[in-house]
């Protein structure tokens, strides 16, 4: 029996540098929920269909290790995915 992968590819919506890098760090490590809301709006407003890799099935959060979850107090990727 062949085990099929859960997904075949993953992509980033934006480059992880500059102002985006700063915003993500404020959200993740500074617990800046307002910045997280702005990042979520950026994702929801983004026109993914214009990208060369086409339509996607889902935006999914990356689970945090329990230690990281305790340190941060929240899972930032879950907030963005919702």
mmCIF file of N, CA and C in Angstrom:
data_model
loop_
_atom_site.group_PDB
_atom_site.id
_atom_site.type_symbol
_atom_site.label_atom_id
_atom_site.label_comp_id
_atom_site.label_asym_id
_atom_site.label_seq_id
_atom_site.Cartn_x
_atom_site.Cartn_y
_atom_site.Cartn_z
ATOM 1 N N UNK A 1 0.839 -1.165 0.000
ATOM 2 C CA UNK A 1 0.000 0.000 0.000
ATOM 3 C C UNK A 1 0.897 1.247 0.000
ATOM 4 N N UNK A 2 0.544 2.192 -0.833
ATOM 5 C CA UNK A 2 1.320 3.429 -0.935
ATOM 6 C C UNK A 2 0.726 4.490 -0.011
ATOM 7 N N UNK A 3 1.594 5.129 0.766
ATOM 8 C CA UNK A 3 1.148 6.234 1.612
ATOM 9 C C UNK A 3 1.254 7.531 0.831
ATOM 10 N N UNK A 4 0.133 8.192 0.630
ATOM 11 C CA UNK A 4 0.131 9.459 -0.091
ATOM 12 C C UNK A 4 0.395 10.597 0.893
ATOM 13 N N UNK A 5 1.105 11.623 0.457
ATOM 14 C CA UNK A 5 1.376 12.754 1.349
ATOM 15 C C UNK A 5 0.095 13.533 1.651
ATOM 16 N N UNK A 6 0.084 14.190 2.793
ATOM 17 C CA UNK A 6 -1.061 15.007 3.181
ATOM 18 C C UNK A 6 -1.187 16.226 2.285
ATOM 19 N N UNK A 7 -0.052 16.731 1.813
ATOM 20 C CA UNK A 7 -0.087 17.851 0.876
ATOM 21 C C UNK A 7 1.108 17.738 -0.048
ATOM 22 N N UNK A 8 1.025 18.402 -1.174
ATOM 23 C CA UNK A 8 2.086 18.285 -2.175
ATOM 24 C C UNK A 8 2.970 19.507 -2.259
ATOM 25 N N UNK A 9 2.522 20.638 -1.714
ATOM 26 C CA UNK A 9 3.365 21.829 -1.758
ATOM 27 C C UNK A 9 2.919 22.830 -0.713
ATOM 28 N N UNK A 10 3.808 23.746 -0.413
ATOM 29 C CA UNK A 10 3.517 24.844 0.507
ATOM 30 C C UNK A 10 4.183 26.091 -0.045
ATOM 31 N N UNK A 11 3.577 27.223 0.161
ATOM 32 C CA UNK A 11 4.103 28.488 -0.352
ATOM 33 C C UNK A 11 3.926 29.586 0.693
ATOM 34 N N UNK A 12 4.759 30.595 0.597
ATOM 35 C CA UNK A 12 4.633 31.794 1.424
ATOM 36 C C UNK A 12 3.962 32.885 0.600
ATOM 37 N N UNK A 13 3.095 33.647 1.233
ATOM 38 C CA UNK A 13 2.391 34.722 0.536
ATOM 39 C C UNK A 13 3.290 35.926 0.296
ATOM 40 N N UNK A 14 4.245 36.139 1.183
ATOM 41 C CA UNK A 14 5.140 37.296 1.081
ATOM 42 C C UNK A 14 6.557 36.891 1.464
ATOM 43 N N UNK A 15 7.518 37.706 1.073
ATOM 44 C CA UNK A 15 8.914 37.476 1.458
ATOM 45 C C UNK A 15 9.073 37.773 2.951
ATOM 46 N N UNK A 16 9.829 36.940 3.620
ATOM 47 C CA UNK A 16 10.046 37.071 5.066
ATOM 48 C C UNK A 16 11.237 37.987 5.310
ATOM 49 N N UNK A 17 11.030 39.281 5.058
ATOM 50 C CA UNK A 17 12.082 40.268 5.296
ATOM 51 C C UNK A 17 11.464 41.651 5.475
ATOM 52 N N UNK A 18 12.306 42.615 5.790
ATOM 53 C CA UNK A 18 11.872 44.002 5.902
ATOM 54 C C UNK A 18 10.748 44.217 6.896
ATOM 55 N N UNK A 19 9.761 44.977 6.459
ATOM 56 C CA UNK A 19 8.650 45.366 7.322
ATOM 57 C C UNK A 19 7.809 44.145 7.738
ATOM 58 N N UNK A 20 7.696 43.160 6.863
ATOM 59 C CA UNK A 20 6.944 41.945 7.199
ATOM 60 C C UNK A 20 7.660 41.176 8.313
ATOM 61 N N UNK A 21 8.971 41.056 8.209
ATOM 62 C CA UNK A 21 9.756 40.391 9.245
ATOM 63 C C UNK A 21 9.556 41.085 10.587
ATOM 64 N N UNK A 22 9.639 42.414 10.590
ATOM 65 C CA UNK A 22 9.439 43.175 11.828
ATOM 66 C C UNK A 22 8.036 42.953 12.398
ATOM 67 N N UNK A 23 7.028 42.984 11.537
ATOM 68 C CA UNK A 23 5.646 42.799 11.988
ATOM 69 C C UNK A 23 5.438 41.400 12.567
ATOM 70 N N UNK A 24 5.981 40.409 11.907
ATOM 71 C CA UNK A 24 5.841 39.034 12.397
ATOM 72 C C UNK A 24 6.527 38.875 13.751
ATOM 73 N N UNK A 25 7.684 39.477 13.914
ATOM 74 C CA UNK A 25 8.384 39.399 15.206
ATOM 75 C C UNK A 25 7.607 40.120 16.300
ATOM 76 N N UNK A 26 7.012 41.270 15.972
ATOM 77 C CA UNK A 26 6.183 41.976 16.960
ATOM 78 C C UNK A 26 5.004 41.106 17.390
ATOM 79 N N UNK A 27 4.416 40.437 16.426
ATOM 80 C CA UNK A 27 3.265 39.577 16.700
ATOM 81 C C UNK A 27 3.671 38.351 17.516
ATOM 82 N N UNK A 28 4.695 37.635 17.055
ATOM 83 C CA UNK A 28 5.096 36.386 17.701
ATOM 84 C C UNK A 28 5.707 36.594 19.078
ATOM 85 N N UNK A 29 6.680 37.476 19.153
ATOM 86 C CA UNK A 29 7.473 37.598 20.376
ATOM 87 C C UNK A 29 7.029 38.750 21.264
ATOM 88 N N UNK A 30 6.415 39.780 20.669
ATOM 89 C CA UNK A 30 5.940 40.909 21.451
ATOM 90 C C UNK A 30 4.483 40.780 21.838
ATOM 91 N N UNK A 31 3.862 39.677 21.392
ATOM 92 C CA UNK A 31 2.441 39.424 21.679
ATOM 93 C C UNK A 31 1.567 40.593 21.249
ATOM 94 N N UNK A 32 1.916 41.187 20.125
ATOM 95 C CA UNK A 32 1.174 42.330 19.608
ATOM 96 C C UNK A 32 0.029 41.819 18.734
ATOM 97 N N UNK A 33 -1.127 41.642 19.354
ATOM 98 C CA UNK A 33 -2.288 41.077 18.664
ATOM 99 C C UNK A 33 -2.797 42.023 17.579
ATOM 100 N N UNK A 34 -2.644 43.334 17.768
ATOM 101 C CA UNK A 34 -3.051 44.297 16.741
ATOM 102 C C UNK A 34 -2.258 44.080 15.462
ATOM 103 N N UNK A 35 -0.967 43.860 15.598
ATOM 104 C CA UNK A 35 -0.133 43.564 14.429
ATOM 105 C C UNK A 35 -0.560 42.242 13.805
ATOM 106 N N UNK A 36 -0.910 41.273 14.626
ATOM 107 C CA UNK A 36 -1.403 39.994 14.116
ATOM 108 C C UNK A 36 -2.674 40.163 13.308
ATOM 109 N N UNK A 37 -3.564 41.031 13.779
ATOM 110 C CA UNK A 37 -4.804 41.292 13.038
ATOM 111 C C UNK A 37 -4.502 41.938 11.690
ATOM 112 N N UNK A 38 -3.519 42.833 11.660
ATOM 113 C CA UNK A 38 -3.127 43.469 10.393
ATOM 114 C C UNK A 38 -2.532 42.438 9.435
ATOM 115 N N UNK A 39 -1.724 41.531 9.945
ATOM 116 C CA UNK A 39 -1.159 40.468 9.107
ATOM 117 C C UNK A 39 -2.260 39.544 8.582
ATOM 118 N N UNK A 40 -3.245 39.250 9.412
ATOM 119 C CA UNK A 40 -4.367 38.408 8.981
ATOM 120 C C UNK A 40 -5.154 39.096 7.869
ATOM 121 N N UNK A 41 -5.362 40.412 7.996
ATOM 122 C CA UNK A 41 -6.049 41.163 6.926
ATOM 123 C C UNK A 41 -5.242 41.130 5.644
ATOM 124 N N UNK A 42 -3.925 41.269 5.761
ATOM 125 C CA UNK A 42 -3.051 41.199 4.587
ATOM 126 C C UNK A 42 -3.238 39.860 3.870
ATOM 127 N N UNK A 43 -3.271 38.787 4.623
ATOM 128 C CA UNK A 43 -3.478 37.465 4.027
ATOM 129 C C UNK A 43 -4.861 37.333 3.399
ATOM 130 N N UNK A 44 -5.883 37.816 4.100
ATOM 131 C CA UNK A 44 -7.245 37.649 3.585
ATOM 132 C C UNK A 44 -7.507 38.514 2.357
ATOM 133 N N UNK A 45 -6.800 39.635 2.237
ATOM 134 C CA UNK A 45 -6.978 40.522 1.084
ATOM 135 C C UNK A 45 -6.115 40.135 -0.106
ATOM 136 N N UNK A 46 -5.165 39.249 0.113
ATOM 137 C CA UNK A 46 -4.226 38.884 -0.941
ATOM 138 C C UNK A 46 -4.929 38.065 -2.022
ATOM 139 N N UNK A 47 -4.670 38.378 -3.277
ATOM 140 C CA UNK A 47 -5.283 37.656 -4.396
ATOM 141 C C UNK A 47 -4.374 36.503 -4.818
ATOM 142 N N UNK A 48 -4.534 35.375 -4.174
ATOM 143 C CA UNK A 48 -3.688 34.215 -4.433
ATOM 144 C C UNK A 48 -3.857 33.666 -5.844
ATOM 145 N N UNK A 49 -4.999 33.909 -6.463
ATOM 146 C CA UNK A 49 -5.244 33.381 -7.807
ATOM 147 C C UNK A 49 -4.329 34.003 -8.853
ATOM 148 N N UNK A 50 -3.755 35.162 -8.556
ATOM 149 C CA UNK A 50 -2.845 35.812 -9.496
ATOM 150 C C UNK A 50 -1.450 35.193 -9.498
ATOM 151 N N UNK A 51 -1.170 34.339 -8.552
ATOM 152 C CA UNK A 51 0.155 33.741 -8.464
ATOM 153 C C UNK A 51 0.301 32.597 -9.450
ATOM 154 N N UNK A 52 1.519 32.349 -9.872
ATOM 155 C CA UNK A 52 1.779 31.316 -10.874
ATOM 156 C C UNK A 52 1.424 29.912 -10.402
ATOM 157 N N UNK A 53 1.404 29.687 -9.092
ATOM 158 C CA UNK A 53 1.125 28.343 -8.597
ATOM 159 C C UNK A 53 -0.350 28.088 -8.385
ATOM 160 N N UNK A 54 -1.187 29.045 -8.710
ATOM 161 C CA UNK A 54 -2.625 28.802 -8.789
ATOM 162 C C UNK A 54 -3.378 28.781 -7.481
ATOM 163 N N UNK A 55 -4.482 28.099 -7.525
ATOM 164 C CA UNK A 55 -5.434 28.073 -6.419
ATOM 165 C C UNK A 55 -4.963 27.088 -5.341
ATOM 166 N N UNK A 56 -5.236 27.433 -4.103
ATOM 167 C CA UNK A 56 -4.850 26.576 -2.989
ATOM 168 C C UNK A 56 -6.101 25.998 -2.342
ATOM 169 N N UNK A 57 -5.914 24.957 -1.581
ATOM 170 C CA UNK A 57 -7.031 24.307 -0.903
ATOM 171 C C UNK A 57 -7.297 24.874 0.484
ATOM 172 N N UNK A 58 -6.240 25.268 1.175
ATOM 173 C CA UNK A 58 -6.425 25.695 2.557
ATOM 174 C C UNK A 58 -5.229 26.484 3.054
ATOM 175 N N UNK A 59 -5.497 27.319 4.045
ATOM 176 C CA UNK A 59 -4.439 27.932 4.849
ATOM 177 C C UNK A 59 -4.520 27.227 6.190
ATOM 178 N N UNK A 60 -3.430 26.590 6.585
ATOM 179 C CA UNK A 60 -3.452 25.805 7.816
ATOM 180 C C UNK A 60 -2.393 26.304 8.795
ATOM 181 N N UNK A 61 -2.717 26.297 10.082
ATOM 182 C CA UNK A 61 -1.734 26.700 11.083
ATOM 183 C C UNK A 61 -0.700 25.607 11.304
ATOM 184 N N UNK A 62 0.492 26.020 11.640
ATOM 185 C CA UNK A 62 1.554 25.075 11.985
ATOM 186 C C UNK A 62 1.495 24.867 13.497
ATOM 187 N N UNK A 63 1.343 23.634 13.940
ATOM 188 C CA UNK A 63 1.257 23.399 15.382
ATOM 189 C C UNK A 63 2.546 23.812 16.097
ATOM 190 N N UNK A 64 2.382 24.378 17.273
ATOM 191 C CA UNK A 64 3.528 24.744 18.103
ATOM 192 C C UNK A 64 3.846 23.608 19.065
ATOM 193 N N UNK A 65 5.121 23.456 19.346
ATOM 194 C CA UNK A 65 5.515 22.542 20.418
ATOM 195 C C UNK A 65 4.927 23.097 21.713
ATOM 196 N N UNK A 66 4.527 22.239 22.604
ATOM 197 C CA UNK A 66 3.891 22.656 23.854
ATOM 198 C C UNK A 66 4.755 23.649 24.630
ATOM 199 N N UNK A 67 6.075 23.493 24.575
ATOM 200 C CA UNK A 67 6.976 24.423 25.263
ATOM 201 C C UNK A 67 6.840 25.829 24.685
ATOM 202 N N UNK A 68 6.813 25.938 23.362
ATOM 203 C CA UNK A 68 6.666 27.249 22.708
ATOM 204 C C UNK A 68 5.291 27.852 23.002
ATOM 205 N N UNK A 69 4.280 27.008 23.001
ATOM 206 C CA UNK A 69 2.935 27.489 23.292
ATOM 207 C C UNK A 69 2.869 28.075 24.699
ATOM 208 N N UNK A 70 3.508 27.421 25.639
ATOM 209 C CA UNK A 70 3.539 27.937 27.015
ATOM 210 C C UNK A 70 4.329 29.237 27.100
ATOM 211 N N UNK A 71 5.456 29.316 26.374
ATOM 212 C CA UNK A 71 6.282 30.529 26.394
ATOM 213 C C UNK A 71 5.529 31.723 25.815
ATOM 214 N N UNK A 72 4.882 31.518 24.680
ATOM 215 C CA UNK A 72 4.216 32.619 23.974
ATOM 216 C C UNK A 72 2.811 32.881 24.485
ATOM 217 N N UNK A 73 2.157 31.848 24.960
ATOM 218 C CA UNK A 73 0.800 32.017 25.454
ATOM 219 C C UNK A 73 -0.268 31.926 24.376
ATOM 220 N N UNK A 74 0.123 31.768 23.136
ATOM 221 C CA UNK A 74 -0.823 31.641 22.030
ATOM 222 C C UNK A 74 -0.096 31.068 20.821
ATOM 223 N N UNK A 75 -0.868 30.527 19.882
ATOM 224 C CA UNK A 75 -0.312 30.006 18.638
ATOM 225 C C UNK A 75 -0.599 31.030 17.547
ATOM 226 N N UNK A 76 0.421 31.779 17.166
ATOM 227 C CA UNK A 76 0.245 32.863 16.205
ATOM 228 C C UNK A 76 -0.243 32.373 14.849
ATOM 229 N N UNK A 77 0.182 31.206 14.419
ATOM 230 C CA UNK A 77 -0.254 30.723 13.108
ATOM 231 C C UNK A 77 -1.740 30.339 13.119
ATOM 232 N N UNK A 78 -2.244 29.906 14.259
ATOM 233 C CA UNK A 78 -3.668 29.601 14.378
ATOM 234 C C UNK A 78 -4.499 30.879 14.242
ATOM 235 N N UNK A 79 -4.042 31.955 14.862
ATOM 236 C CA UNK A 79 -4.743 33.239 14.756
ATOM 237 C C UNK A 79 -4.774 33.708 13.306
ATOM 238 N N UNK A 80 -3.651 33.599 12.610
ATOM 239 C CA UNK A 80 -3.597 34.025 11.208
ATOM 240 C C UNK A 80 -4.469 33.149 10.317
ATOM 241 N N UNK A 81 -4.458 31.852 10.546
ATOM 242 C CA UNK A 81 -5.231 30.939 9.702
ATOM 243 C C UNK A 81 -6.737 31.138 9.866
ATOM 244 N N UNK A 82 -7.144 31.502 11.056
ATOM 245 C CA UNK A 82 -8.585 31.726 11.289
ATOM 246 C C UNK A 82 -9.035 32.956 10.552
#
